[in-house]
Short mmCIF file of N, CA and C and ligand atoms in Angstrom, two decimals:
data_model
loop_
_atom_site.label_atom_id
_atom_site.label_comp_id
_atom_site.label_asym_id
_atom_site.label_seq_id
_atom_site.Cartn_x
_atom_site.Cartn_y
_atom_site.Cartn_z
N MET A 752 90.15 114.69 83.56
CA MET A 752 90.68 114.98 84.89
C MET A 752 90.92 113.70 85.67
N LYS A 753 91.99 113.68 86.41
CA LYS A 753 92.30 112.48 87.20
C LYS A 753 91.46 112.43 88.47
N ASN A 754 91.10 111.23 88.84
CA ASN A 754 90.39 111.06 90.12
C ASN A 754 91.37 111.28 91.27
N ILE A 755 90.88 111.84 92.32
CA ILE A 755 91.69 111.99 93.52
C ILE A 755 91.26 110.90 94.50
N PHE A 756 92.19 110.08 94.89
CA PHE A 756 91.89 109.01 95.84
C PHE A 756 92.38 109.43 97.21
N VAL A 757 91.49 109.47 98.16
CA VAL A 757 91.89 109.87 99.51
C VAL A 757 91.85 108.65 100.43
N PRO A 758 93.00 108.18 100.87
CA PRO A 758 93.01 107.00 101.72
C PRO A 758 92.45 107.32 103.11
N SER A 759 91.71 106.38 103.66
CA SER A 759 91.05 106.64 104.94
C SER A 759 91.87 106.04 106.08
N LYS A 760 93.08 106.52 106.21
CA LYS A 760 93.97 105.96 107.22
C LYS A 760 93.42 106.15 108.64
N GLY A 761 92.69 107.23 108.84
CA GLY A 761 92.09 107.47 110.14
C GLY A 761 91.23 106.31 110.61
N GLU A 762 90.39 105.82 109.73
CA GLU A 762 89.51 104.70 110.07
C GLU A 762 90.32 103.46 110.40
N TYR A 763 91.36 103.27 109.66
CA TYR A 763 92.22 102.10 109.84
C TYR A 763 92.83 102.12 111.25
N VAL A 764 93.34 103.27 111.62
CA VAL A 764 93.98 103.41 112.91
C VAL A 764 92.96 103.28 114.05
N LYS A 765 91.75 103.78 113.82
CA LYS A 765 90.73 103.76 114.87
C LYS A 765 90.08 102.39 115.08
N GLY A 766 90.59 101.36 114.45
CA GLY A 766 90.11 100.03 114.81
C GLY A 766 89.30 99.31 113.75
N LYS A 767 89.31 99.81 112.52
CA LYS A 767 88.63 99.07 111.46
C LYS A 767 89.59 98.07 110.80
N ARG A 768 90.66 97.78 111.48
CA ARG A 768 91.58 96.77 110.99
C ARG A 768 90.84 95.45 110.85
N PRO A 769 91.19 94.70 109.81
CA PRO A 769 90.59 93.38 109.70
C PRO A 769 91.00 92.52 110.90
N GLN A 770 90.13 91.61 111.30
CA GLN A 770 90.41 90.77 112.47
C GLN A 770 91.34 89.61 112.10
N VAL A 771 92.57 89.95 111.85
CA VAL A 771 93.57 88.93 111.53
C VAL A 771 94.79 89.18 112.42
N ASP A 772 95.55 88.11 112.69
CA ASP A 772 96.73 88.26 113.55
C ASP A 772 97.79 89.13 112.89
N CYS A 773 97.96 88.94 111.59
CA CYS A 773 98.99 89.70 110.88
C CYS A 773 98.47 89.99 109.48
N ILE A 774 98.43 91.26 109.14
CA ILE A 774 97.83 91.64 107.86
C ILE A 774 98.67 91.15 106.66
N LEU A 775 100.00 91.08 106.85
CA LEU A 775 100.84 90.61 105.74
C LEU A 775 100.73 89.09 105.58
N CYS A 776 100.66 88.37 106.70
CA CYS A 776 100.41 86.92 106.61
C CYS A 776 99.06 86.67 105.96
N ALA A 777 98.08 87.53 106.26
CA ALA A 777 96.75 87.38 105.66
C ALA A 777 96.82 87.56 104.14
N ILE A 778 97.67 88.50 103.70
CA ILE A 778 97.86 88.68 102.25
C ILE A 778 98.51 87.43 101.65
N VAL A 779 99.54 86.92 102.35
CA VAL A 779 100.22 85.71 101.88
C VAL A 779 99.21 84.57 101.71
N GLN A 780 98.28 84.47 102.68
CA GLN A 780 97.30 83.38 102.67
C GLN A 780 96.05 83.71 101.83
N SER A 781 96.06 84.87 101.15
CA SER A 781 94.91 85.33 100.36
C SER A 781 93.62 85.35 101.18
N ASP A 782 93.73 85.78 102.43
CA ASP A 782 92.57 85.89 103.32
C ASP A 782 91.59 86.92 102.77
N PRO A 783 90.31 86.53 102.56
CA PRO A 783 89.34 87.47 101.98
C PRO A 783 89.04 88.69 102.87
N GLN A 784 89.46 88.65 104.14
CA GLN A 784 89.21 89.80 105.04
C GLN A 784 90.10 91.00 104.72
N VAL A 785 91.18 90.77 103.99
CA VAL A 785 92.07 91.89 103.70
C VAL A 785 92.07 92.22 102.22
N THR A 786 92.23 93.49 101.92
CA THR A 786 92.32 93.92 100.53
C THR A 786 93.68 93.47 100.01
N ASN A 787 93.62 92.58 99.06
CA ASN A 787 94.88 91.99 98.59
C ASN A 787 95.41 92.75 97.39
N LEU A 788 96.49 93.46 97.59
CA LEU A 788 97.08 94.27 96.52
C LEU A 788 98.41 93.66 96.06
N GLU A 789 98.47 92.33 96.13
CA GLU A 789 99.68 91.63 95.72
C GLU A 789 99.94 91.81 94.23
N VAL A 790 101.17 92.14 93.88
CA VAL A 790 101.49 92.27 92.45
C VAL A 790 102.41 91.16 91.96
N PHE A 791 103.18 90.58 92.89
CA PHE A 791 104.10 89.54 92.45
C PHE A 791 104.53 88.69 93.63
N ARG A 792 104.80 87.42 93.36
CA ARG A 792 105.29 86.52 94.40
C ARG A 792 106.50 85.76 93.86
N SER A 793 107.62 85.88 94.54
CA SER A 793 108.80 85.11 94.16
C SER A 793 108.87 83.89 95.08
N LYS A 794 110.00 83.22 95.09
CA LYS A 794 110.12 82.00 95.90
C LYS A 794 109.79 82.27 97.38
N ASN A 795 110.39 83.32 97.92
CA ASN A 795 110.25 83.58 99.37
C ASN A 795 109.60 84.92 99.72
N PHE A 796 109.26 85.73 98.71
CA PHE A 796 108.78 87.08 99.01
C PHE A 796 107.50 87.42 98.23
N VAL A 797 106.80 88.39 98.79
CA VAL A 797 105.61 88.93 98.13
C VAL A 797 105.83 90.43 97.91
N VAL A 798 105.45 90.90 96.75
CA VAL A 798 105.48 92.34 96.47
C VAL A 798 104.02 92.79 96.42
N ALA A 799 103.68 93.80 97.21
CA ALA A 799 102.29 94.27 97.23
C ALA A 799 102.26 95.80 97.27
N VAL A 800 101.21 96.35 96.71
CA VAL A 800 100.99 97.79 96.80
C VAL A 800 100.53 98.09 98.22
N ASN A 801 101.06 99.16 98.79
CA ASN A 801 100.62 99.58 100.11
C ASN A 801 99.18 100.09 100.01
N LEU A 802 98.31 99.56 100.86
CA LEU A 802 96.89 99.95 100.82
C LEU A 802 96.71 101.44 101.14
N TYR A 803 97.61 101.98 101.94
CA TYR A 803 97.55 103.40 102.28
C TYR A 803 98.82 104.07 101.79
N PRO A 804 98.92 104.20 100.47
CA PRO A 804 100.21 104.63 99.90
C PRO A 804 100.60 106.04 100.28
N TYR A 805 101.87 106.22 100.47
CA TYR A 805 102.41 107.55 100.68
C TYR A 805 102.41 108.31 99.37
N ASN A 806 102.65 107.59 98.29
CA ASN A 806 102.68 108.15 96.95
C ASN A 806 102.22 107.07 95.97
N PRO A 807 101.81 107.45 94.77
CA PRO A 807 101.48 106.43 93.77
C PRO A 807 102.69 105.52 93.54
N GLY A 808 102.46 104.22 93.50
CA GLY A 808 103.54 103.28 93.27
C GLY A 808 104.22 102.80 94.55
N HIS A 809 103.72 103.22 95.71
CA HIS A 809 104.31 102.80 96.99
C HIS A 809 104.15 101.30 97.18
N LEU A 810 105.27 100.58 97.18
CA LEU A 810 105.26 99.12 97.29
C LEU A 810 105.85 98.66 98.60
N MET A 811 105.48 97.45 98.98
CA MET A 811 106.12 96.76 100.10
C MET A 811 106.60 95.40 99.59
N ILE A 812 107.80 95.03 99.99
CA ILE A 812 108.30 93.68 99.71
C ILE A 812 108.48 93.00 101.06
N PHE A 813 107.87 91.84 101.23
CA PHE A 813 107.97 91.17 102.53
C PHE A 813 108.09 89.66 102.37
N PRO A 814 108.75 89.01 103.35
CA PRO A 814 108.88 87.56 103.28
C PRO A 814 107.53 86.88 103.44
N ALA A 815 107.31 85.80 102.70
CA ALA A 815 106.06 85.06 102.81
C ALA A 815 105.94 84.46 104.21
N GLN A 816 107.07 84.16 104.80
CA GLN A 816 107.10 83.63 106.17
C GLN A 816 107.05 84.80 107.15
N HIS A 817 106.37 84.64 108.28
CA HIS A 817 106.28 85.73 109.25
C HIS A 817 107.60 85.90 109.99
N LEU A 818 108.39 86.85 109.57
CA LEU A 818 109.65 87.20 110.24
C LEU A 818 109.50 88.61 110.78
N GLU A 819 110.13 88.87 111.92
CA GLU A 819 110.04 90.22 112.49
C GLU A 819 111.39 90.92 112.55
N GLU A 820 112.45 90.15 112.45
CA GLU A 820 113.79 90.75 112.57
C GLU A 820 114.55 90.60 111.27
N ILE A 821 115.28 91.63 110.91
CA ILE A 821 116.05 91.62 109.68
C ILE A 821 117.13 90.52 109.72
N GLU A 822 117.60 90.20 110.94
CA GLU A 822 118.63 89.18 111.11
C GLU A 822 118.12 87.78 110.74
N GLU A 823 116.81 87.65 110.68
CA GLU A 823 116.24 86.33 110.40
C GLU A 823 116.28 85.97 108.91
N LEU A 824 116.59 86.95 108.07
CA LEU A 824 116.66 86.66 106.63
C LEU A 824 117.96 85.93 106.32
N SER A 825 117.87 84.84 105.58
CA SER A 825 119.08 84.11 105.18
C SER A 825 119.78 84.90 104.07
N LEU A 826 121.05 84.59 103.85
CA LEU A 826 121.79 85.31 102.80
C LEU A 826 121.17 85.08 101.42
N SER A 827 120.68 83.87 101.17
CA SER A 827 120.06 83.62 99.87
C SER A 827 118.75 84.41 99.74
N ALA A 828 118.04 84.56 100.86
CA ALA A 828 116.81 85.36 100.84
C ALA A 828 117.14 86.83 100.59
N VAL A 829 118.23 87.30 101.19
CA VAL A 829 118.65 88.70 101.00
C VAL A 829 118.96 88.95 99.52
N LYS A 830 119.58 87.96 98.90
CA LYS A 830 119.91 88.10 97.47
C LYS A 830 118.62 88.18 96.64
N GLU A 831 117.70 87.31 96.96
CA GLU A 831 116.41 87.31 96.26
C GLU A 831 115.68 88.65 96.47
N LEU A 832 115.74 89.15 97.69
CA LEU A 832 115.10 90.43 98.01
C LEU A 832 115.74 91.57 97.20
N HIS A 833 117.06 91.52 97.10
CA HIS A 833 117.75 92.56 96.33
C HIS A 833 117.35 92.50 94.86
N GLN A 834 117.29 91.28 94.32
CA GLN A 834 116.89 91.14 92.91
C GLN A 834 115.48 91.67 92.69
N LEU A 835 114.60 91.35 93.63
CA LEU A 835 113.22 91.84 93.53
C LEU A 835 113.17 93.37 93.60
N THR A 836 113.98 93.92 94.49
CA THR A 836 114.03 95.39 94.65
C THR A 836 114.47 96.04 93.35
N VAL A 837 115.51 95.49 92.75
CA VAL A 837 116.04 96.06 91.50
C VAL A 837 114.96 96.03 90.41
N VAL A 838 114.28 94.91 90.30
CA VAL A 838 113.22 94.78 89.29
C VAL A 838 112.07 95.74 89.59
N ALA A 839 111.70 95.83 90.86
CA ALA A 839 110.58 96.71 91.24
C ALA A 839 110.92 98.17 90.91
N LEU A 840 112.15 98.57 91.18
CA LEU A 840 112.55 99.96 90.89
C LEU A 840 112.51 100.22 89.38
N LYS A 841 112.95 99.23 88.62
CA LYS A 841 112.95 99.35 87.16
C LYS A 841 111.53 99.55 86.65
N ILE A 842 110.61 98.74 87.16
CA ILE A 842 109.21 98.82 86.72
C ILE A 842 108.59 100.15 87.17
N LEU A 843 108.86 100.54 88.40
CA LEU A 843 108.32 101.82 88.89
C LEU A 843 108.83 102.99 88.06
N ARG A 844 110.11 102.93 87.67
CA ARG A 844 110.67 104.01 86.82
C ARG A 844 109.96 104.05 85.47
N GLU A 845 109.72 102.86 84.90
CA GLU A 845 109.05 102.80 83.59
C GLU A 845 107.65 103.36 83.66
N ILE A 846 106.91 102.99 84.71
CA ILE A 846 105.49 103.34 84.76
C ILE A 846 105.25 104.75 85.31
N TYR A 847 106.01 105.14 86.33
CA TYR A 847 105.71 106.40 87.01
C TYR A 847 106.74 107.52 86.80
N GLN A 848 107.89 107.17 86.26
CA GLN A 848 108.97 108.17 86.08
C GLN A 848 109.15 109.07 87.32
N PRO A 849 109.34 108.48 88.49
CA PRO A 849 109.56 109.32 89.68
C PRO A 849 110.93 110.00 89.60
N HIS A 850 111.10 111.00 90.45
CA HIS A 850 112.39 111.71 90.47
C HIS A 850 113.35 111.09 91.47
N GLY A 851 112.86 110.17 92.26
CA GLY A 851 113.71 109.50 93.24
C GLY A 851 112.90 108.48 94.02
N PHE A 852 113.57 107.82 94.96
CA PHE A 852 112.91 106.81 95.79
C PHE A 852 113.38 106.94 97.23
N ASN A 853 112.52 106.57 98.16
CA ASN A 853 112.95 106.27 99.53
C ASN A 853 112.72 104.77 99.73
N LEU A 854 113.76 104.09 100.20
CA LEU A 854 113.65 102.67 100.50
C LEU A 854 113.98 102.47 101.96
N GLY A 855 113.20 101.62 102.63
CA GLY A 855 113.59 101.37 104.01
C GLY A 855 112.65 100.52 104.82
N TYR A 856 113.15 100.17 106.00
CA TYR A 856 112.40 99.39 106.98
C TYR A 856 112.05 100.27 108.17
N ASN A 857 110.91 100.03 108.78
CA ASN A 857 110.62 100.57 110.11
C ASN A 857 110.72 99.39 111.06
N LEU A 858 111.68 99.41 111.93
CA LEU A 858 111.91 98.28 112.82
C LEU A 858 111.65 98.66 114.27
N GLY A 859 110.77 97.96 114.91
CA GLY A 859 110.54 98.15 116.34
C GLY A 859 109.53 99.23 116.65
N ARG A 860 109.12 99.26 117.92
CA ARG A 860 108.01 100.11 118.33
C ARG A 860 108.29 101.61 118.20
N GLY A 861 109.54 101.99 118.35
CA GLY A 861 109.85 103.42 118.29
C GLY A 861 109.97 103.96 116.88
N SER A 862 109.79 103.10 115.88
CA SER A 862 110.10 103.51 114.50
C SER A 862 108.89 104.01 113.74
N GLY A 863 107.71 103.86 114.33
CA GLY A 863 106.50 104.20 113.60
C GLY A 863 105.93 103.01 112.85
N ALA A 864 106.51 101.83 113.04
CA ALA A 864 106.01 100.63 112.36
C ALA A 864 104.64 100.28 112.90
N SER A 865 103.69 99.98 112.02
CA SER A 865 102.37 99.58 112.48
C SER A 865 102.13 98.08 112.23
N ILE A 866 103.07 97.46 111.56
CA ILE A 866 102.97 96.02 111.26
C ILE A 866 104.28 95.37 111.69
N ASN A 867 104.20 94.30 112.50
CA ASN A 867 105.42 93.64 113.00
C ASN A 867 106.14 92.85 111.91
N HIS A 868 105.37 92.32 111.00
CA HIS A 868 105.93 91.48 109.93
C HIS A 868 106.91 92.32 109.10
N LEU A 869 108.15 91.83 109.04
CA LEU A 869 109.21 92.56 108.35
C LEU A 869 108.79 92.94 106.92
N HIS A 870 108.94 94.20 106.57
CA HIS A 870 108.61 94.62 105.20
C HIS A 870 109.46 95.82 104.79
N LEU A 871 109.88 95.76 103.54
CA LEU A 871 110.69 96.83 102.97
C LEU A 871 109.77 97.76 102.17
N HIS A 872 109.83 99.06 102.50
CA HIS A 872 109.04 100.04 101.74
C HIS A 872 109.83 100.55 100.55
N LEU A 873 109.17 100.66 99.42
CA LEU A 873 109.75 101.32 98.25
C LEU A 873 108.80 102.47 97.92
N VAL A 874 109.24 103.68 98.15
CA VAL A 874 108.36 104.84 97.96
C VAL A 874 108.90 105.74 96.86
N PRO A 875 108.21 105.78 95.72
CA PRO A 875 108.63 106.71 94.67
C PRO A 875 108.43 108.15 95.14
N ARG A 876 109.35 109.03 94.81
CA ARG A 876 109.24 110.43 95.20
C ARG A 876 109.17 111.31 93.96
N TYR A 877 108.35 112.33 94.06
CA TYR A 877 108.13 113.23 92.93
C TYR A 877 108.40 114.65 93.38
N GLU A 878 109.01 115.40 92.48
CA GLU A 878 109.37 116.77 92.87
C GLU A 878 108.16 117.66 93.11
N ASN A 879 107.03 117.29 92.50
CA ASN A 879 105.83 118.15 92.63
C ASN A 879 104.82 117.59 93.62
N GLU A 880 105.28 116.84 94.62
CA GLU A 880 104.35 116.27 95.59
C GLU A 880 103.57 117.35 96.33
N LEU A 881 102.32 117.01 96.62
CA LEU A 881 101.46 117.99 97.30
C LEU A 881 101.65 117.88 98.81
N SER A 882 102.84 118.15 99.27
CA SER A 882 103.14 117.88 100.67
C SER A 882 102.40 118.82 101.63
N PHE A 883 101.97 119.96 101.12
CA PHE A 883 101.26 120.89 102.00
C PHE A 883 99.95 120.31 102.52
N ILE A 884 99.39 119.36 101.76
CA ILE A 884 98.14 118.74 102.18
C ILE A 884 98.36 117.95 103.47
N ASP A 885 99.54 117.35 103.59
CA ASP A 885 99.89 116.65 104.83
C ASP A 885 99.73 117.58 106.02
N VAL A 886 100.26 118.76 105.84
CA VAL A 886 100.28 119.73 106.93
C VAL A 886 98.86 120.19 107.27
N LEU A 887 98.09 120.41 106.22
CA LEU A 887 96.74 120.96 106.43
C LEU A 887 95.77 119.97 107.03
N SER A 888 95.83 118.73 106.59
CA SER A 888 94.77 117.80 106.98
C SER A 888 95.27 116.56 107.69
N GLY A 889 96.56 116.40 107.76
CA GLY A 889 97.10 115.20 108.39
C GLY A 889 96.92 113.95 107.54
N SER A 890 96.44 114.12 106.32
CA SER A 890 96.35 112.98 105.42
C SER A 890 96.94 113.37 104.09
N LYS A 891 97.04 112.41 103.23
CA LYS A 891 97.74 112.63 101.98
C LYS A 891 96.78 112.36 100.83
N VAL A 892 96.78 113.23 99.86
CA VAL A 892 95.96 113.00 98.67
C VAL A 892 96.79 112.19 97.68
N ILE A 893 96.25 111.08 97.30
CA ILE A 893 96.93 110.20 96.36
C ILE A 893 96.22 110.31 95.02
N VAL A 894 96.96 110.50 93.97
CA VAL A 894 96.31 110.74 92.69
C VAL A 894 96.04 109.44 91.92
N GLU A 895 96.14 108.31 92.61
CA GLU A 895 95.80 107.06 91.95
C GLU A 895 95.26 106.06 92.97
N ASP A 896 94.21 105.36 92.58
CA ASP A 896 93.66 104.29 93.42
C ASP A 896 94.67 103.14 93.49
N PRO A 897 94.97 102.62 94.68
CA PRO A 897 95.93 101.51 94.80
C PRO A 897 95.56 100.29 93.95
N GLN A 898 94.27 100.08 93.71
CA GLN A 898 93.85 98.95 92.85
C GLN A 898 94.38 99.15 91.43
N GLU A 899 94.36 100.41 91.00
CA GLU A 899 94.85 100.77 89.66
C GLU A 899 96.37 100.56 89.61
N THR A 900 97.05 100.98 90.67
CA THR A 900 98.50 100.79 90.77
C THR A 900 98.83 99.31 90.67
N MET A 901 98.06 98.49 91.39
CA MET A 901 98.31 97.05 91.39
C MET A 901 98.21 96.47 89.98
N LYS A 902 97.16 96.87 89.25
CA LYS A 902 96.97 96.35 87.88
C LYS A 902 98.16 96.68 87.00
N LYS A 903 98.59 97.93 87.07
CA LYS A 903 99.72 98.38 86.22
C LYS A 903 101.00 97.61 86.57
N LEU A 904 101.25 97.48 87.87
CA LEU A 904 102.51 96.85 88.29
C LEU A 904 102.51 95.35 88.04
N LYS A 905 101.34 94.74 88.15
CA LYS A 905 101.23 93.30 87.83
C LYS A 905 101.70 93.05 86.41
N GLU A 906 101.25 93.91 85.50
CA GLU A 906 101.65 93.80 84.10
C GLU A 906 103.16 93.96 83.98
N GLY A 907 103.69 94.94 84.69
CA GLY A 907 105.13 95.19 84.65
C GLY A 907 105.92 93.99 85.13
N PHE A 908 105.47 93.37 86.19
CA PHE A 908 106.20 92.22 86.74
C PHE A 908 106.16 91.02 85.80
N LYS A 909 105.07 90.88 85.05
CA LYS A 909 104.98 89.76 84.09
C LYS A 909 106.15 89.81 83.13
N LYS A 910 106.47 91.04 82.73
CA LYS A 910 107.52 91.27 81.76
C LYS A 910 108.90 90.83 82.28
N TYR A 911 109.13 91.00 83.59
CA TYR A 911 110.47 90.75 84.12
C TYR A 911 110.58 89.44 84.91
N THR A 912 109.46 88.75 85.06
CA THR A 912 109.47 87.53 85.88
C THR A 912 110.50 86.51 85.43
N PRO A 913 110.57 86.18 84.13
CA PRO A 913 111.53 85.14 83.73
C PRO A 913 112.96 85.51 84.10
N GLU A 914 113.32 86.76 83.90
CA GLU A 914 114.66 87.23 84.22
C GLU A 914 114.91 87.10 85.73
N LEU A 915 113.91 87.49 86.49
CA LEU A 915 114.01 87.47 87.94
C LEU A 915 114.17 86.05 88.47
N LEU A 916 113.44 85.15 87.87
CA LEU A 916 113.47 83.77 88.35
C LEU A 916 114.65 83.00 87.74
N GLY A 917 115.44 83.69 86.93
CA GLY A 917 116.63 83.06 86.34
C GLY A 917 116.30 82.00 85.32
N GLU A 918 115.15 82.17 84.65
CA GLU A 918 114.76 81.14 83.66
C GLU A 918 115.23 81.52 82.26
ZN1 ZN B 1459 103.01 88.04 109.38
#
């Protein structure tokens, strides 16, 4: 039987946030105060598993530099981000065989964004998601520990790194 991992987002929201200015910058700096779920780092970006995943395989891609606006990304950075996205989707398909993906940014206070640091969400979607649990408890049951997700995806990225880096 699979373990059921229940993320404690409630505690996070109620102020158990680590005492850092920016949680994504803290990941970039490998700050021991934050749970580091980094799976890959390219020239300008970090790919990390979301600590409170919406679904197994929920990734974030964010610039290593603290940027808040999408306009701040250079064209070469956008290209790198796109290449990373393509590779991440390929790896997620191999490992999780999702039925689809949601990709996107939450920008600004009205969007539901809880982190100012620009980050792209990659959320695998499955036809058999237990969405009723959302309704019943306001939280989501995740069928995989994010640490486990990180291990699997790290392996996946090793396989595609040379291609991604153009070597
Ligand atoms: Zn930051």
